[in-house]
Amino acid sequence: MKTVNIALLGCGSVGGGLVSLLRDQHEQIRRRCRVDLRLRKILVRDSERIREGVDQTLLTDDPEEVIESADLVIELLGGLEPARTMIRNALVESRNVVTANKRLLAVAGTDLHDLASVHRVRIGYEASVCGAIPIIRILRSHVNCLDVTQICGIVNGTTNYILTRMAEDSSTFAESLEEAQRLGFAEADPTLDVGGIDAAHKLKILAELAFDQRVCLDDVAVTGIEAIDGSDIESARRRGKVIRHVARAQRRGDRIEMSVAPEELPRDHPFAAVRGEENAILVCAAGAGEIFLRGKGAGSLPSASAVLGDVCDVATSN
Ligand code: HSE
C-alpha cells in the first residue's frame, strides 16, 4: 500500500480538527482509498504548548524540518506570509499542496497554480471556499460542460452567524461576533469577515472557476455588515424579509460583475433558510438550470473534512 507522508503547517481550529480526522478515519481511508496517510510533522509557533489530542512529538517550530518530512504539505497558517513562501518552496520541490488559504489564492492563485503545473504537482483548495460544501470540486470537474451565467451565495459563516443571532435571539452585533470568534468561525482579524473582504476573496476564486477566466479582486464591489443593527433586521422582518450577506458574480457579455453586500430577501428565498455558520451556493447555468448547495461553511470539523477530502484525492492521484 502507498504511504503518503504529511506535513501540517498550522494547528489552529481547522488544523486541530484535521489532526483528529486523520486519526479517527485512518483505517477507513486505508481500506477505501488504499493509501496510508502518515502525519509526520506539525509546524506551530510554540512547540511547547500542549494541544489536546495532538501528539506533542510531532510539533516543531522549524519550517525547513517540517517541509522536508513530507510528500504532501497542508497549509493552514492563513494570511499571505509565510504561507506563500512555504507553499512556493513545497511546489518547487515537487511536493503536492492542500490549502484552505482563500486570501492567498485570491491574491496569488495564478502564480501558485502555474508553479504547480510546471513542477507537475497539485494544489487542492476545496476548504478555501464554503467549508464542507464541495463547490470547488463541482466547478472544477463540470465547468467545461456547465455554461454558468451566475454564481451567488452566502460564503462567510461568521457574517451569517451574526445576522442569524441578531434576528433570532435579539443579540447585539458585538455579542454575536464575540460568539463567532469563540466558536472558531471568525478570521484572526474579524474585520475581514464583517467587512466582506473574506467573501470577496472567495467570490474571486469561485468566479474564475465558474467562468473560466481571470477576474480582478478590485472589481468586486464590497459592502460589509458593520452598519446593520437590530432595527434594520426588525424592519426587514415586518416586511416579510430577512437580511443575508450575499456574494454575486454574473456574466454580462465579456464582463463579470461581482459584488458582496447585505441584501433583503423574501422569507421563501433559499438563502433565507441558511442559518448560523451555514453557507449556500446557487449556480445558474444554461441547460442545467439552478443548482443549490447548502452546508456548514466554517468551523473546525466541517473545514477539516474539506481538507481531508483534498488530501485523499491528491494522495491517491499520483
Ligand atoms: N472566517 C471564515 C468564515 C472561515 O466565517 O466563513 C471559513 O472560511
Coordinates of C-alpha atoms and ligand atoms in Angstrom, one line a residue:
M1 CA 0.0 0.0 0.0
K2 CA 1.2 3.5 -0.8
T3 CA 2.3 5.6 2.1
V4 CA 2.0 9.4 1.9
N5 CA 3.9 11.5 4.5
I6 CA 2.1 14.6 5.5
A7 CA 3.4 17.9 6.9
L8 CA 0.8 20.2 8.5
L9 CA 1.5 23.9 8.7
G10 CA -0.6 25.4 11.5
C11 CA -2.6 23.8 14.2
G12 CA -5.4 26.2 15.0
S13 CA -9.1 25.4 14.8
V14 CA -9.1 23.7 11.4
G15 CA -5.6 22.1 11.9
G16 CA -6.7 20.6 15.2
G17 CA -9.8 19.3 13.6
L18 CA -7.8 17.8 10.8
V19 CA -5.4 16.0 13.3
S20 CA -8.4 14.3 14.9
L21 CA -10.0 13.3 11.5
L22 CA -6.7 11.9 10.3
R23 CA -6.6 9.8 13.4
D24 CA -10.2 8.8 13.6
Q25 CA -10.5 8.0 9.8
H26 CA -7.1 6.5 9.3
E27 CA -8.3 2.9 9.0
Q28 CA -11.3 3.7 6.8
I29 CA -9.1 5.7 4.4
R30 CA -6.6 2.8 4.3
R31 CA -9.4 0.4 3.4
R32 CA -11.3 2.6 1.0
C33 CA -8.6 4.7 -0.7
R34 CA -5.7 2.2 -0.4
V35 CA -3.4 4.8 1.0
D36 CA -1.7 5.1 4.3
L37 CA -1.7 8.8 5.4
R38 CA 1.1 9.5 7.9
L39 CA 1.2 12.8 9.7
R40 CA 4.9 13.4 10.2
K41 CA 5.4 17.0 11.5
I42 CA 3.2 19.9 12.5
L43 CA 4.6 23.5 12.3
V44 CA 3.5 25.7 15.2
R45 CA 4.7 28.9 16.7
D46 CA 5.0 27.5 20.2
S47 CA 6.0 23.8 20.2
E48 CA 6.0 23.6 24.0
R49 CA 2.3 24.4 24.3
I50 CA 0.1 21.3 24.9
R51 CA -2.7 20.9 22.4
E52 CA -5.4 18.5 23.3
G53 CA -5.5 15.4 21.1
V54 CA -2.2 16.4 19.3
D55 CA 0.9 14.2 19.6
Q56 CA 3.5 16.6 21.2
T57 CA 6.4 14.8 19.5
L58 CA 5.1 15.9 16.0
L59 CA 5.3 19.6 16.9
T60 CA 8.1 21.8 15.6
D61 CA 8.8 25.5 15.0
D62 CA 11.3 24.8 12.3
P63 CA 9.8 25.4 8.8
E64 CA 12.5 23.5 7.0
E65 CA 12.3 20.4 9.1
V66 CA 8.5 20.3 8.6
I67 CA 8.6 20.5 4.8
E68 CA 11.4 18.0 4.4
S69 CA 9.4 15.4 6.2
A70 CA 6.6 15.4 3.6
D71 CA 5.3 14.2 0.2
L72 CA 2.2 16.4 0.8
V73 CA 2.1 19.7 2.6
I74 CA -1.1 21.0 4.2
E75 CA -1.1 24.8 4.7
L76 CA -3.4 26.1 7.3
L77 CA -1.5 29.1 8.5
G78 CA -3.7 31.6 6.7
G79 CA -2.6 35.0 5.6
L80 CA 0.0 35.9 2.9
E81 CA 3.3 35.3 4.5
P82 CA 5.0 33.0 5.4
A83 CA 2.3 30.9 3.8
R84 CA 3.1 32.0 0.2
T85 CA 6.8 31.3 0.6
M86 CA 6.3 27.9 2.2
I87 CA 3.8 26.8 -0.5
R88 CA 6.1 28.0 -3.3
N89 CA 9.1 26.1 -1.7
A90 CA 7.0 23.0 -1.4
L91 CA 5.8 23.2 -5.1
V92 CA 9.3 23.9 -6.4
E93 CA 10.5 20.7 -4.6
S94 CA 7.6 18.8 -6.3
R95 CA 5.5 18.3 -3.2
N96 CA 1.7 18.4 -3.5
V97 CA -0.1 21.0 -1.5
V98 CA -3.5 21.3 0.1
T99 CA -4.5 24.7 1.4
A100 CA -7.6 26.5 2.9
N101 CA -6.0 29.9 2.3
K102 CA -8.6 31.9 0.4
R103 CA -6.7 35.2 0.9
L104 CA -3.5 33.8 -0.6
L105 CA -5.3 32.1 -3.5
A106 CA -7.3 35.3 -4.3
V107 CA -4.1 37.4 -4.3
A108 CA -1.5 34.9 -5.8
G109 CA -3.5 31.9 -7.0
T110 CA -2.4 32.2 -10.7
D111 CA 1.3 32.2 -9.7
L112 CA 0.8 29.2 -7.4
H113 CA -1.2 27.2 -10.0
D114 CA 1.4 27.9 -12.7
L115 CA 4.2 26.8 -10.4
A116 CA 2.3 23.6 -9.6
S117 CA 1.8 22.8 -13.2
V118 CA 5.5 23.5 -14.1
H119 CA 6.5 21.0 -11.3
R120 CA 3.8 18.5 -12.1
V121 CA 2.2 18.6 -8.7
R122 CA -1.3 19.5 -7.5
I123 CA -2.9 22.1 -5.3
G124 CA -6.1 21.1 -3.5
Y125 CA -8.1 24.1 -2.2
E126 CA -11.6 22.8 -1.5
A127 CA -11.5 24.2 2.0
S128 CA -10.8 27.7 0.8
V129 CA -14.5 28.3 -0.1
C130 CA -17.6 27.3 1.8
G131 CA -16.2 24.8 4.2
A132 CA -17.8 21.4 3.8
I133 CA -19.7 22.3 0.6
P134 CA -17.8 20.6 -2.3
I135 CA -18.3 23.6 -4.7
I136 CA -14.7 23.7 -5.9
R137 CA -14.8 20.1 -6.9
I138 CA -18.1 20.5 -8.8
L139 CA -16.9 23.6 -10.7
R140 CA -13.5 22.1 -11.5
S141 CA -15.0 18.9 -12.9
H142 CA -18.1 20.4 -14.6
V143 CA -17.0 23.8 -15.8
N144 CA -16.5 22.7 -19.4
C145 CA -20.0 21.4 -19.7
L146 CA -21.8 23.9 -17.4
D147 CA -22.4 27.2 -19.1
V148 CA -22.6 29.3 -15.9
T149 CA -24.4 32.6 -16.2
Q150 CA -24.4 33.4 -12.5
I151 CA -23.0 32.1 -9.2
C152 CA -24.1 33.6 -5.9
G153 CA -24.0 32.5 -2.3
I154 CA -23.6 33.1 1.3
V155 CA -19.9 32.4 1.6
N156 CA -18.9 33.7 5.0
G157 CA -20.0 31.7 8.1
T158 CA -19.2 34.5 10.6
T159 CA -21.5 37.1 9.0
N160 CA -24.3 34.6 8.5
Y161 CA -23.9 33.6 12.2
I162 CA -24.1 37.2 13.3
L163 CA -27.1 38.0 11.2
T164 CA -28.9 34.9 12.4
R165 CA -28.2 35.6 16.1
M166 CA -29.3 39.2 15.7
A167 CA -32.6 38.1 14.1
E168 CA -33.4 35.1 16.2
D169 CA -32.1 35.9 19.7
S170 CA -32.0 39.7 19.6
S171 CA -28.3 39.5 20.3
T172 CA -26.3 42.6 19.5
F173 CA -23.7 42.7 16.7
A174 CA -20.8 42.8 19.2
E175 CA -22.2 39.8 21.2
S176 CA -22.7 37.8 18.1
L177 CA -19.3 38.5 16.7
E178 CA -17.7 37.6 20.0
E179 CA -19.6 34.3 20.0
A180 CA -18.5 33.6 16.4
Q181 CA -14.9 34.2 17.4
R182 CA -15.2 31.9 20.4
L183 CA -16.6 29.1 18.2
G184 CA -13.7 29.4 15.8
F185 CA -15.6 30.7 12.8
A186 CA -14.1 34.2 12.5
E187 CA -10.7 35.1 11.0
A188 CA -7.8 36.1 13.3
D189 CA -8.7 39.6 12.0
P190 CA -12.5 39.6 12.1
T191 CA -12.8 42.8 10.1
L192 CA -12.1 40.6 7.1
D193 CA -15.3 38.8 7.8
V194 CA -17.7 41.6 8.8
G195 CA -16.2 44.0 6.2
G196 CA -16.9 41.5 3.4
I197 CA -13.2 41.1 2.3
D198 CA -13.1 37.4 3.1
A199 CA -16.3 36.9 1.0
A200 CA -14.7 38.9 -1.9
H201 CA -11.6 36.6 -1.8
K202 CA -13.9 33.5 -2.0
L203 CA -16.0 35.1 -4.8
K204 CA -12.9 35.7 -6.9
I205 CA -11.9 32.1 -6.6
L206 CA -15.4 30.9 -7.5
A207 CA -15.8 33.3 -10.4
E208 CA -12.6 32.3 -12.0
L209 CA -13.6 28.7 -11.9
A210 CA -17.2 29.2 -12.9
F211 CA -16.5 31.5 -15.8
D212 CA -13.0 30.1 -16.7
Q213 CA -11.5 33.5 -16.9
R214 CA -9.3 35.7 -14.8
V215 CA -11.1 38.4 -12.7
C216 CA -9.7 41.2 -10.6
L217 CA -10.2 41.4 -6.8
D218 CA -10.5 45.1 -7.1
D219 CA -13.6 44.7 -9.4
V220 CA -15.6 43.2 -6.5
A221 CA -17.9 45.9 -5.1
V222 CA -17.8 45.2 -1.3
T223 CA -20.1 46.3 1.4
G224 CA -19.8 44.7 4.8
I225 CA -22.4 44.2 7.5
E226 CA -21.0 46.5 10.1
A227 CA -23.7 49.1 9.6
I228 CA -26.6 46.7 10.2
D229 CA -28.3 46.9 13.5
G230 CA -31.3 45.4 15.2
S231 CA -33.7 48.0 13.8
D232 CA -32.7 47.1 10.2
I233 CA -33.4 43.4 10.9
E234 CA -36.7 44.2 12.6
S235 CA -37.8 46.5 9.8
A236 CA -37.0 43.8 7.2
R237 CA -38.9 41.2 9.3
R238 CA -42.0 43.4 9.4
R239 CA -41.9 43.5 5.6
G240 CA -41.6 39.6 5.4
K241 CA -37.9 39.8 4.6
V242 CA -34.6 38.5 6.0
I243 CA -31.2 40.1 5.7
R244 CA -28.4 37.9 4.3
H245 CA -24.8 38.8 3.2
V246 CA -24.7 37.7 -0.4
A247 CA -21.8 37.4 -2.8
R248 CA -22.7 37.5 -6.5
A249 CA -20.8 37.1 -9.8
Q250 CA -22.7 37.4 -13.0
R251 CA -21.7 37.3 -16.7
R252 CA -22.7 40.4 -18.7
G253 CA -21.3 39.9 -22.2
D254 CA -17.5 39.7 -21.8
R255 CA -17.6 41.2 -18.3
I256 CA -18.1 39.6 -15.0
E257 CA -19.9 41.8 -12.5
M258 CA -19.1 41.0 -8.9
S259 CA -20.5 42.2 -5.6
V260 CA -20.6 41.4 -1.9
A261 CA -23.4 43.1 0.0
P262 CA -26.2 42.7 2.6
E263 CA -29.5 42.0 0.8
E264 CA -33.1 41.9 1.9
L265 CA -34.5 38.6 0.7
P266 CA -38.1 37.2 0.8
R267 CA -38.6 34.7 3.5
D268 CA -39.1 31.9 1.0
H269 CA -35.8 32.6 -0.8
P270 CA -33.5 29.5 -0.5
F271 CA -30.8 31.7 1.3
A272 CA -33.3 32.8 3.9
A273 CA -33.3 29.3 5.4
V274 CA -29.5 29.3 5.7
R275 CA -28.8 29.8 9.4
G276 CA -25.8 30.2 11.7
E277 CA -22.4 29.4 10.3
E278 CA -24.0 27.6 7.3
N279 CA -23.1 28.7 3.7
A280 CA -25.0 28.2 0.5
I281 CA -24.3 28.4 -3.2
L282 CA -26.6 28.8 -6.1
V283 CA -25.2 28.2 -9.6
C284 CA -27.3 29.2 -12.6
A285 CA -26.3 27.5 -15.8
A286 CA -27.7 27.4 -19.3
G287 CA -29.1 24.0 -19.8
A288 CA -28.7 22.7 -16.2
G289 CA -30.8 25.5 -14.7
E290 CA -30.3 26.1 -11.0
I291 CA -28.0 24.0 -8.7
F292 CA -28.3 24.8 -5.0
L293 CA -25.9 23.6 -2.3
R294 CA -26.0 24.2 1.4
G295 CA -23.9 23.1 4.3
K296 CA -21.5 24.2 7.1
G297 CA -19.2 26.9 5.9
A298 CA -17.0 27.5 8.8
G299 CA -15.7 25.7 11.9
S300 CA -13.1 23.1 12.8
L301 CA -14.5 19.8 11.6
P302 CA -16.5 21.0 8.5
S303 CA -13.5 22.8 7.1
A304 CA -11.1 20.0 8.1
S305 CA -13.3 17.5 6.3
A306 CA -12.9 19.5 3.1
V307 CA -9.1 19.5 3.6
L308 CA -9.2 15.7 4.2
G309 CA -11.2 15.2 1.0
D310 CA -8.5 17.0 -0.9
V311 CA -5.7 15.1 0.9
C312 CA -7.3 11.7 -0.1
D313 CA -7.8 13.0 -3.7
V314 CA -4.2 14.2 -4.1
A315 CA -2.7 11.3 -2.3
T316 CA -4.4 8.7 -4.5
S317 CA -3.9 10.5 -7.8
N318 CA -0.1 10.3 -8.4
Ligands
HSE1 N1 -14.0 33.2 8.7 C1 -14.4 32.4 7.7 C2 -15.9 32.3 7.7 C3 -13.9 31.0 7.9 O1 -16.5 32.8 8.7 O2 -16.6 31.9 6.7 C4 -14.2 30.0 6.8 O3 -13.6 30.4 5.6

